[in-house]
CSV table of C-alpha atoms in Angstrom, one decimal:
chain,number,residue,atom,x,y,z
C,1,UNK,CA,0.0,0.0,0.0
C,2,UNK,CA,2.9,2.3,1.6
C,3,UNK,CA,4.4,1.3,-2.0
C,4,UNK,CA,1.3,2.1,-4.1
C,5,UNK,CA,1.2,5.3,-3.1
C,6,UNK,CA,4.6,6.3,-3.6
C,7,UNK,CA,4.4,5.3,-7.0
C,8,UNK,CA,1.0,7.5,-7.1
C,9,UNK,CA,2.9,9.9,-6.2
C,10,UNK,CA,5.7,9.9,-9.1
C,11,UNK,CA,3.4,9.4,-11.5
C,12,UNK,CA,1.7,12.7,-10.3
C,13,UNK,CA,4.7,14.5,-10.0
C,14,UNK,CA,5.8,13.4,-13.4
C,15,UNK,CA,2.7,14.8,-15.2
C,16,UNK,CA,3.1,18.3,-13.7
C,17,UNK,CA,6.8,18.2,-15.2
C,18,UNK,CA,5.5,17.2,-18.2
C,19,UNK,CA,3.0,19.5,-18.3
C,20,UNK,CA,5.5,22.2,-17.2
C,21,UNK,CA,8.1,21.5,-20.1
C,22,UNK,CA,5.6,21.2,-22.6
C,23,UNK,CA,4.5,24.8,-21.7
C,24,UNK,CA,7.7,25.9,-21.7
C,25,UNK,CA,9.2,24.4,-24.9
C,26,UNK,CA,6.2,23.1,-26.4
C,27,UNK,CA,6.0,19.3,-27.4
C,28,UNK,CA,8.2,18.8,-30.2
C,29,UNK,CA,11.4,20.1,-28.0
C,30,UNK,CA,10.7,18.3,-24.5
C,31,UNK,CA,13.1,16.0,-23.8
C,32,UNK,CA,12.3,12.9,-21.3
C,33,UNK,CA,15.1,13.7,-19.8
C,34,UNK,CA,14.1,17.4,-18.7
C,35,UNK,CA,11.2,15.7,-17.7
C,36,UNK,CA,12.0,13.3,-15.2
C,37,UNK,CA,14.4,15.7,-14.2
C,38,UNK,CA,12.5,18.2,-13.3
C,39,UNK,CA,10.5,15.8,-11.4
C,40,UNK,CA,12.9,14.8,-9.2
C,41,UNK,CA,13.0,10.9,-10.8
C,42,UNK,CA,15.1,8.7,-12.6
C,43,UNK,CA,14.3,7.5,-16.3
C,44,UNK,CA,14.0,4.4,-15.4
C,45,UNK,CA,11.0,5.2,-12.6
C,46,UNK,CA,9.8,7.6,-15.8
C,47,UNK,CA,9.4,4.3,-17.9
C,48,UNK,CA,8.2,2.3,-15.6
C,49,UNK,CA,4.9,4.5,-15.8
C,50,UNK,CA,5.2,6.3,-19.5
C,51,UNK,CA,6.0,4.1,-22.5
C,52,UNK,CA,7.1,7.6,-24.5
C,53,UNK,CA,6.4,10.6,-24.4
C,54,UNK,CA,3.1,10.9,-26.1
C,55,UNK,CA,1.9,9.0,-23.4
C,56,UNK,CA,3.1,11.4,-20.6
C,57,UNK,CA,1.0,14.0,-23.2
C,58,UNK,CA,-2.3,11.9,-22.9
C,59,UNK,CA,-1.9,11.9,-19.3
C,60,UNK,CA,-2.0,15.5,-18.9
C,61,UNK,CA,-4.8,15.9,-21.4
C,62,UNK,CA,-6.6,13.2,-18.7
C,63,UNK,CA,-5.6,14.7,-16.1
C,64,UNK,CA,-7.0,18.6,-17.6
C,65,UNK,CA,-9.7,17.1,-18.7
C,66,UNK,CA,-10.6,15.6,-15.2
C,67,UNK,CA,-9.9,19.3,-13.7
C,68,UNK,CA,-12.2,20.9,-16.6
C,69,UNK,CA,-15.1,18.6,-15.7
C,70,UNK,CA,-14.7,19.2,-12.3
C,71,UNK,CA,-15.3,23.1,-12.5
C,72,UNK,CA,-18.0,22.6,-14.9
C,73,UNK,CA,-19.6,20.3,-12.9
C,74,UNK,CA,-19.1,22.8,-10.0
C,75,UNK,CA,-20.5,25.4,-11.9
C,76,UNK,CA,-23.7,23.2,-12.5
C,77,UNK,CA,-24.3,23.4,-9.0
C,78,UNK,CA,-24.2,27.2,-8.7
C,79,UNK,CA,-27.6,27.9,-10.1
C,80,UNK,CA,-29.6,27.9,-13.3
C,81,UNK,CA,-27.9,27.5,-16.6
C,82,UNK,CA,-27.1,30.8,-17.4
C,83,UNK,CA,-25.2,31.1,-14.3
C,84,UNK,CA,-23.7,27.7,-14.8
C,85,UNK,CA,-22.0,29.0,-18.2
C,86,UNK,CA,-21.0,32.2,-16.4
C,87,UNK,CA,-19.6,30.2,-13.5
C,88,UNK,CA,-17.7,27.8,-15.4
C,89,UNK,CA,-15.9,30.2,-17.9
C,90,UNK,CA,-14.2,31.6,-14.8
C,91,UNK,CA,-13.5,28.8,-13.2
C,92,UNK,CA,-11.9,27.7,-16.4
C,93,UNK,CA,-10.1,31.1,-16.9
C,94,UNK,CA,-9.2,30.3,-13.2
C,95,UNK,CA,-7.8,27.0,-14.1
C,96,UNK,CA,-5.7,28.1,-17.1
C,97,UNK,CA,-4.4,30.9,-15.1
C,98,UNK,CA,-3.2,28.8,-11.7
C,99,UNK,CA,-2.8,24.9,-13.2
C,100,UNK,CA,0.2,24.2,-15.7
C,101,UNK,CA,-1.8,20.6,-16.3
C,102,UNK,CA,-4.5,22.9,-17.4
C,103,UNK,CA,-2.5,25.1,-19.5
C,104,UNK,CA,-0.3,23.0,-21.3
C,105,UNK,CA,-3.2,20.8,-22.2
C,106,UNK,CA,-4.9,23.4,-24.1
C,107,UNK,CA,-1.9,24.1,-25.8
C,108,UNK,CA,-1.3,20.1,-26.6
C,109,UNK,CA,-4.7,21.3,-28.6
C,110,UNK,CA,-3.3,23.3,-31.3
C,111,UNK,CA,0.4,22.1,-31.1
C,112,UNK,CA,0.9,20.5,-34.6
C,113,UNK,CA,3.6,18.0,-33.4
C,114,UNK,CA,1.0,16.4,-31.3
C,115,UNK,CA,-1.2,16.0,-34.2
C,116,UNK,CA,-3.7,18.8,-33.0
C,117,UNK,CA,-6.3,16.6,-32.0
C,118,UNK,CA,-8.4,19.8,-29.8
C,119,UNK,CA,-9.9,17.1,-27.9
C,120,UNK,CA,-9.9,19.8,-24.7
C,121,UNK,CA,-11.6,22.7,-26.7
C,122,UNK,CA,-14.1,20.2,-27.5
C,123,UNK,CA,-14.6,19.0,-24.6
C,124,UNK,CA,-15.2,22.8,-23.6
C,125,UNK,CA,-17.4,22.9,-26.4
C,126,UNK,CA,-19.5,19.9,-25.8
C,127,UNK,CA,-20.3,21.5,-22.6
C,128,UNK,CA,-21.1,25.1,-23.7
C,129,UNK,CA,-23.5,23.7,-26.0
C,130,UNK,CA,-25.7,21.3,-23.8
C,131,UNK,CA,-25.8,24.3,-21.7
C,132,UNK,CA,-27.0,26.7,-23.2
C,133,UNK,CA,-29.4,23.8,-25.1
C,134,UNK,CA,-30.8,23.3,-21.5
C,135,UNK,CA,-31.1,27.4,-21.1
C,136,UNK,CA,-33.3,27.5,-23.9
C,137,UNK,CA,-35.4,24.2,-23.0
C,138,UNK,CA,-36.0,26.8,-19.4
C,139,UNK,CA,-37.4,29.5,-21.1
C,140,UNK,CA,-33.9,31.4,-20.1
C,141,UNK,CA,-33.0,32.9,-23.6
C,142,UNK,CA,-34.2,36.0,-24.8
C,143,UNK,CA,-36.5,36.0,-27.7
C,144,UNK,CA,-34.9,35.4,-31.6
C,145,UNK,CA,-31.8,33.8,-29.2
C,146,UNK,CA,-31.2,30.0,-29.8
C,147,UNK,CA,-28.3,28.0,-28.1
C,148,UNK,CA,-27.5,27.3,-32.1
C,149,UNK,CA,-26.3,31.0,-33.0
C,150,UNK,CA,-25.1,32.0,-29.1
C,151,UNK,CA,-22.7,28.5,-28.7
C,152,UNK,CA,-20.3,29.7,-31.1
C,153,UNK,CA,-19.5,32.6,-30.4
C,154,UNK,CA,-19.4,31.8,-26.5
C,155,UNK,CA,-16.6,29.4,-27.7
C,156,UNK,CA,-14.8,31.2,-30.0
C,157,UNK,CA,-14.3,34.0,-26.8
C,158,UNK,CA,-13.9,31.5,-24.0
C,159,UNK,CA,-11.0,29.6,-26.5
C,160,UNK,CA,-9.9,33.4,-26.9
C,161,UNK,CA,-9.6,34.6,-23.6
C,162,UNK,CA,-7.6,31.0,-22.8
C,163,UNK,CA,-5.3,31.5,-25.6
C,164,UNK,CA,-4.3,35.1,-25.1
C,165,UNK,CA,-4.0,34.3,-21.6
C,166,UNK,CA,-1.2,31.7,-22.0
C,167,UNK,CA,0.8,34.3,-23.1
C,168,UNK,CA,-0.5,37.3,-20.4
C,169,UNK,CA,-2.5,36.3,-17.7
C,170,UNK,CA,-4.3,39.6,-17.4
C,171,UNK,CA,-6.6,37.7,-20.3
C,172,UNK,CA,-7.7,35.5,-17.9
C,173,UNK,CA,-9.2,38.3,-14.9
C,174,UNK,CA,-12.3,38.2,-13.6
C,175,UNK,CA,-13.2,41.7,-14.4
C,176,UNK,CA,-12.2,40.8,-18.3
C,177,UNK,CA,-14.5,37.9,-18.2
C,178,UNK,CA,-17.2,39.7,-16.6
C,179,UNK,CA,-16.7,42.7,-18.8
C,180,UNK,CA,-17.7,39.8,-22.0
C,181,UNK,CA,-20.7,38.5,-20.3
C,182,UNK,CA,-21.9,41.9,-19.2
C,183,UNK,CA,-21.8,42.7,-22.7
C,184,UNK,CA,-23.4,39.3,-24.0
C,185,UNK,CA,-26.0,38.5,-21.3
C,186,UNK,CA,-28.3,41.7,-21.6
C,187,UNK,CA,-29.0,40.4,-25.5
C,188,UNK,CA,-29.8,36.9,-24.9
C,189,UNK,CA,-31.5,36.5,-21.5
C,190,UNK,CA,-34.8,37.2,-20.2
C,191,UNK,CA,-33.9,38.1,-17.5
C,192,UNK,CA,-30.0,39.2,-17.0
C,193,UNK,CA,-30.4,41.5,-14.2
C,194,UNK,CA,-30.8,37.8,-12.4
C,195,UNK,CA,-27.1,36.2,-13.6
C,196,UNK,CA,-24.2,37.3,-11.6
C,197,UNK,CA,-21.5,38.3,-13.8
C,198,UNK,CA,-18.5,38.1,-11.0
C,199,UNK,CA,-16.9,34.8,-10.6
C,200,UNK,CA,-18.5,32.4,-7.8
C,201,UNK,CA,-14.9,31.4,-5.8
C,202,UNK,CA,-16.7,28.2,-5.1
C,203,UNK,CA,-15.7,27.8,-9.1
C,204,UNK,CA,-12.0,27.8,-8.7
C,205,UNK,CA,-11.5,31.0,-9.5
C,206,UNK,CA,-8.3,33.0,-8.1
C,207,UNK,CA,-8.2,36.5,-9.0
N,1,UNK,CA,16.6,43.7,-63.0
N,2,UNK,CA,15.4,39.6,-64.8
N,3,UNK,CA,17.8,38.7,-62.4
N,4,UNK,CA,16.4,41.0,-59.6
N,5,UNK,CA,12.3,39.5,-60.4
N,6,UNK,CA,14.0,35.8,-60.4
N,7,UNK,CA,15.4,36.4,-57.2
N,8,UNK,CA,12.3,38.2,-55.5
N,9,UNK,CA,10.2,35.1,-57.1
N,10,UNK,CA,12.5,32.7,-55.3
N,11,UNK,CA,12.0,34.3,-52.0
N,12,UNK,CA,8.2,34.8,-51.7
N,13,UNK,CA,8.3,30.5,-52.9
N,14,UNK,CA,10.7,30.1,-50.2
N,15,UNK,CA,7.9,32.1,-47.4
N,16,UNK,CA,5.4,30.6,-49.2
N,17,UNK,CA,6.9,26.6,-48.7
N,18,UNK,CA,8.3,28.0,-44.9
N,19,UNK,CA,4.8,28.8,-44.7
N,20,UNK,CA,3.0,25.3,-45.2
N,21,UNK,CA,6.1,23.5,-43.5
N,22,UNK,CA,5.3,25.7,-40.4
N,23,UNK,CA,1.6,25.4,-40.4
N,24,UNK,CA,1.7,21.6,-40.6
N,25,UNK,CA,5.0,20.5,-38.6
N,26,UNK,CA,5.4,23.1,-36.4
N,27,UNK,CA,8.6,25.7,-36.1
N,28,UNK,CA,10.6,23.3,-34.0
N,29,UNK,CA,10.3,20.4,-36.3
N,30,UNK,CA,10.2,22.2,-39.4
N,31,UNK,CA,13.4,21.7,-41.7
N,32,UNK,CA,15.4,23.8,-44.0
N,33,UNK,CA,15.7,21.0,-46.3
N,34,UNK,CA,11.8,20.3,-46.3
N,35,UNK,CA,11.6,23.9,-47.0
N,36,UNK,CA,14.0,24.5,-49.6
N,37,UNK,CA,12.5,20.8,-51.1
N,38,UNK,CA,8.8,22.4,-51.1
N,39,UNK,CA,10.0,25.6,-53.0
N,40,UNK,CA,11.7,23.8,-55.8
N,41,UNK,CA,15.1,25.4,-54.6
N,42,UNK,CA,18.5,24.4,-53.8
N,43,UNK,CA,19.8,24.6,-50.3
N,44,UNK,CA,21.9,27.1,-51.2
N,45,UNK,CA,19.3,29.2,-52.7
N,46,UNK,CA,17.2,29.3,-49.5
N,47,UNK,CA,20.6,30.5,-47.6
N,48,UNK,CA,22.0,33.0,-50.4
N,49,UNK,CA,17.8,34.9,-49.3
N,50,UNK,CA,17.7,33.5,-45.2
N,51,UNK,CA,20.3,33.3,-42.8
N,52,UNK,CA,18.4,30.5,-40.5
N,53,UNK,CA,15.0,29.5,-39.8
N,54,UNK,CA,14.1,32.1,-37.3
N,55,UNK,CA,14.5,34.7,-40.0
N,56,UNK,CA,12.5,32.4,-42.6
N,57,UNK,CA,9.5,33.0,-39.7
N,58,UNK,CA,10.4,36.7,-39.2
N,59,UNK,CA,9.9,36.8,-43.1
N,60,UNK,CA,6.3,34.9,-42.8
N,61,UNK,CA,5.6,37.0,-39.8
N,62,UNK,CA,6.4,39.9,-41.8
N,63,UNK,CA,4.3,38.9,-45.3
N,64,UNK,CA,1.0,38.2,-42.9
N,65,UNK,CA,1.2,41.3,-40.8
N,66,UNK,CA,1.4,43.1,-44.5
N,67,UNK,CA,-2.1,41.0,-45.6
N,68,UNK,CA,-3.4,41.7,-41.8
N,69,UNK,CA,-3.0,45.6,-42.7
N,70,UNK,CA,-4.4,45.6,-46.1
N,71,UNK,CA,-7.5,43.5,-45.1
N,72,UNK,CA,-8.0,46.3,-42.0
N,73,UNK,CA,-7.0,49.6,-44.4
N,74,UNK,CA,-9.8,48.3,-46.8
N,75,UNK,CA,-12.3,47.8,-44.3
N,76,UNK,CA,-11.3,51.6,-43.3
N,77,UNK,CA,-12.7,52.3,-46.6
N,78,UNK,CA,-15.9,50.2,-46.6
N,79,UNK,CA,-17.9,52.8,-44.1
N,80,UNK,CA,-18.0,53.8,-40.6
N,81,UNK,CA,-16.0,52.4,-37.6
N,82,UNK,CA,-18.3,50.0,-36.6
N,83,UNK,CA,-18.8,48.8,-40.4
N,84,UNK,CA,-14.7,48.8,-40.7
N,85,UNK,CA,-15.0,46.6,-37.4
N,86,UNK,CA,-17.3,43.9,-38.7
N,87,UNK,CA,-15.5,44.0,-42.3
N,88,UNK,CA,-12.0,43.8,-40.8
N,89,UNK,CA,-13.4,40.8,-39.0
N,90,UNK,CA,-14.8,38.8,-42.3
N,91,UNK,CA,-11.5,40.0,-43.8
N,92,UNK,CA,-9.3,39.0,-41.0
N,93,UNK,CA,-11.5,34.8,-41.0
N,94,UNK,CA,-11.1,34.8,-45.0
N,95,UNK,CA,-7.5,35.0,-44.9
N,96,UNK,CA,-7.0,32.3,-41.9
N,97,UNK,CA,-9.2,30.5,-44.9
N,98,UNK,CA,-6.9,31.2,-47.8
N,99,UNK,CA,-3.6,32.0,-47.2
N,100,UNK,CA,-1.5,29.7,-45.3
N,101,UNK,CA,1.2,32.9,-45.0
N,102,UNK,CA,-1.4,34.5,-42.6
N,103,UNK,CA,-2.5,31.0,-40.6
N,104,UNK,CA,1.3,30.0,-40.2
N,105,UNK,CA,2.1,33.5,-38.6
N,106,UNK,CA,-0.7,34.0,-36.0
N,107,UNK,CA,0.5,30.0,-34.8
N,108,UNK,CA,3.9,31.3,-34.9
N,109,UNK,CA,1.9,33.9,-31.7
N,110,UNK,CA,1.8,31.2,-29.2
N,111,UNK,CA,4.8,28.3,-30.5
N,112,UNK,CA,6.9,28.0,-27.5
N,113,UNK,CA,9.7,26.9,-30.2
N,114,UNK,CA,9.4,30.2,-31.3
N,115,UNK,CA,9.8,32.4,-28.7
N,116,UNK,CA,5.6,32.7,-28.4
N,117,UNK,CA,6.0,35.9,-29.4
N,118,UNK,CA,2.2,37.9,-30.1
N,119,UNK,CA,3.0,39.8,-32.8
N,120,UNK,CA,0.6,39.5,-35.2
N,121,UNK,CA,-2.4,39.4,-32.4
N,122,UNK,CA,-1.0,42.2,-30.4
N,123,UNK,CA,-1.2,44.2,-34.2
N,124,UNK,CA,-4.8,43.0,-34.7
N,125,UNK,CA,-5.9,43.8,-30.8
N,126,UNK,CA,-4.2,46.7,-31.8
N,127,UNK,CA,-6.4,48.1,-34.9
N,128,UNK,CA,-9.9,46.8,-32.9
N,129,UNK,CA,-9.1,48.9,-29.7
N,130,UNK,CA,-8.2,52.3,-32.3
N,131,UNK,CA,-11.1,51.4,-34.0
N,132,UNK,CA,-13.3,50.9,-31.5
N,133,UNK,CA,-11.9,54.5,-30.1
N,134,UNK,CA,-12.9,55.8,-33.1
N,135,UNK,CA,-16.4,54.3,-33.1
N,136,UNK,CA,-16.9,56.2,-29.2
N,137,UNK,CA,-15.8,59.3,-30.8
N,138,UNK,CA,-17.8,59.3,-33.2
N,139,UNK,CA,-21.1,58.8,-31.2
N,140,UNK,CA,-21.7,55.3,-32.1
N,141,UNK,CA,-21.8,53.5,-29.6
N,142,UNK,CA,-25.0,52.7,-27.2
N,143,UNK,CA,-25.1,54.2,-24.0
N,144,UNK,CA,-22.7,52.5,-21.3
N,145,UNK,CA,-20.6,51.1,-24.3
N,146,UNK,CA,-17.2,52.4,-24.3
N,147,UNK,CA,-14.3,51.1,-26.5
N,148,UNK,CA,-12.2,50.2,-23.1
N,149,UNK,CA,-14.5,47.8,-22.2
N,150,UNK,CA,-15.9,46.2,-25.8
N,151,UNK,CA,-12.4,45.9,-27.0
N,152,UNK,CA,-10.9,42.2,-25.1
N,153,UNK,CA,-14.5,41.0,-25.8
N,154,UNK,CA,-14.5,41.6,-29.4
N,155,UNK,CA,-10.4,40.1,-29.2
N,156,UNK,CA,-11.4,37.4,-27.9
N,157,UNK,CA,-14.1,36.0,-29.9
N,158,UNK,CA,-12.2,36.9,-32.7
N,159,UNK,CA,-8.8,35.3,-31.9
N,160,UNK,CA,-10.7,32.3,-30.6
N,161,UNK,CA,-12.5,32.0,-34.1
N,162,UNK,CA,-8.9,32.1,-35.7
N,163,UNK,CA,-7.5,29.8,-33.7
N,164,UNK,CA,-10.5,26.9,-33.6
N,165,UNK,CA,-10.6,27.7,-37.8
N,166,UNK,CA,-6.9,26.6,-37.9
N,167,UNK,CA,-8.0,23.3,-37.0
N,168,UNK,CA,-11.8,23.4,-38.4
N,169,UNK,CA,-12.3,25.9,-41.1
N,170,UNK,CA,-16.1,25.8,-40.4
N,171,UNK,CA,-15.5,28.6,-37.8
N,172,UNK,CA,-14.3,31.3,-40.8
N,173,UNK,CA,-17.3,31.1,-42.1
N,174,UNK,CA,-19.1,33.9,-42.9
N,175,UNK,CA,-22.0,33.1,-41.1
N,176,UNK,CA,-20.5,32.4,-37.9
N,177,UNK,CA,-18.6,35.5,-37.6
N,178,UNK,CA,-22.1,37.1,-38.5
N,179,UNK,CA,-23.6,35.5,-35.7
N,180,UNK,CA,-21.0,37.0,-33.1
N,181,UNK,CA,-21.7,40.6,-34.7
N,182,UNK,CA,-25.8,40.0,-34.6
N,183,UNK,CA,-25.4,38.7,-30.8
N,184,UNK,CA,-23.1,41.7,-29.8
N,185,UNK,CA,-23.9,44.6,-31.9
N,186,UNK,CA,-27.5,45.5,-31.1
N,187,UNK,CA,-26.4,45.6,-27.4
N,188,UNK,CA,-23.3,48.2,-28.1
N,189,UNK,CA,-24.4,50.2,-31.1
N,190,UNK,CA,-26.6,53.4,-31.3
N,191,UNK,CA,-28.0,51.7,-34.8
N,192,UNK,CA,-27.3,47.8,-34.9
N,193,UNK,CA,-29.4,48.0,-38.0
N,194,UNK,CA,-27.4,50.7,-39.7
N,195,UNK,CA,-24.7,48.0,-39.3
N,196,UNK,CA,-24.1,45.5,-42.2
N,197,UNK,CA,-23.5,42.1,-40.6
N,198,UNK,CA,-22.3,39.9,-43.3
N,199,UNK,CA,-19.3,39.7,-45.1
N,200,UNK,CA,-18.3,42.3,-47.8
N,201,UNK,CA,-16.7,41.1,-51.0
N,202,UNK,CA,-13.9,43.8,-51.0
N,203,UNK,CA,-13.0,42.5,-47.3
N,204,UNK,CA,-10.8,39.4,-48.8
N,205,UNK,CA,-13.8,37.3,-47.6
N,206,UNK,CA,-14.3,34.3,-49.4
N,207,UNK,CA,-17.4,31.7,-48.1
């Protein structure tokens, strides 16, 4: 057991240097070597858990993906569906801006030596969509607003915000995030005086 | 001066084939023999015009902030600020669509092989927040709208459609981008309906 969680914890400890050397030099430039370095292992403990390196990259897109679920399912929890899309685009702003897990597996999205699969932005997606389908199915939306025409362009600012952020983290404040849906929420919702547009820190959100 | 247009032929092939190399291995693993391969030139050609492959990128970098500036001086022309906005926008998606020059240097913005560098978004965040300025100036935007707080929001959709479109080009579509402008603009402008939505021809737009 003692031995179990030992190797638990390597194998934790070697996805957030994974993670953290990806971000930093990007896929096709990690070397295993930096990477069990910087995790305090040898290569040999790194083998014993990753076969190669594109398997130390679907961890952290597991482990992201785990976090990403976790702050939207958190967000479900904070209210009706309009406040559960507001909730969880902080949260994941506050995710991207404190987790390198996070980060780098966004950037594993786009990153073209990793075959830019985007399976994290779809993920995203997947979830914006149902969202805002169930908003509408609650009599939420405004009239002439369908969660057809609204989920795209809640995406293509939420991916946005994420991306830009990776590079400044000032994209990823609360007051910026507000600042979209303030704009946004008075068009689409009945009633938008009743959506709070600060982040919930119940949603992860840091700053 | 034969000589002179043979030379300046050679070079724009050479962006053009650093270009596509970029956009579909990445800068890291992108190789000057690939490159000089894909242009139909000898290895020496491609080093008598570019001392290394960082200034092959500086060179795309250079060509797409050119074709960034042309699509946003001809939307200048298509009307008022607002109008410019939405034009500049169609502009910007059609030539993520068409010209690999253009896609290759905004994923050159955020490759950790290449130094992650912004240019070319920090240009185009650049032109929306002027613009926008304008636009207040002007007296067109609602009440409560000012430029300082429209202009991330409007960034952020817009770099989030450019960088999901790299991977899907569904999201340069006309309509989409339409959809973002319909959902935003009757909230921020004085006369939404004074606003053309859709794509303009002269924009660079092309589906």
């Amino acid at each position: 057991m003692v031995k179990q969680e030992r190797a638990a914890r390597t194998r934790r400890a070697l996805v957030r240097a994974a993670a953290e050397v990806f971000a930093s030099e990007g896929f096709a430039l990690a070397s295993l070597s930096a990477i069990s370095r910087r995790a305090g292992v040898s290569n040999g403990a790194l083998h014993f858990h990753f076969e190669n390196k594109k398997a130390l990259a679907d961890a952290v897109r597991q482990e992201a993906s785990d976090s990403l679920a976790r702050v939207t399912g958190l967000a479900e929890d904070s209210g009706d569906a309009l406040q559960a899309l507001v909730g969880a685009t902080h949260g994941l702003m506050g995710l991207v801006a404190d987790d390198t897990v996070v980060r780098a597996g966004f950037e594993l999205c786009s990153d073209p030596a990793h075959g830019r699969d985007g399976a994290l932005r779809r993920q995203w997606q997947t979830w914006v969509e149902a969202t805002l389908a169930r908003a509408e199915r609650d009599g939420l939306l405004a009239e002439g607003a369908t969660s057809d025409r609204l989920a795209p362009a809640v995406v293509a600012a939420t991916v946005g915000f994420e991306v830009l952020g990776a590079r400044d983290p000032r994209w990823l404040s609360g007051e910026r995030v507000a600042g979209f849906w303030e704009l946004v929420l008075p068009g689409i919702a009945v009633d938008a005086a009743a959506v709070g547009f600060l982040p919930k820190k119940a949603a992860g959100q840091s700053g």
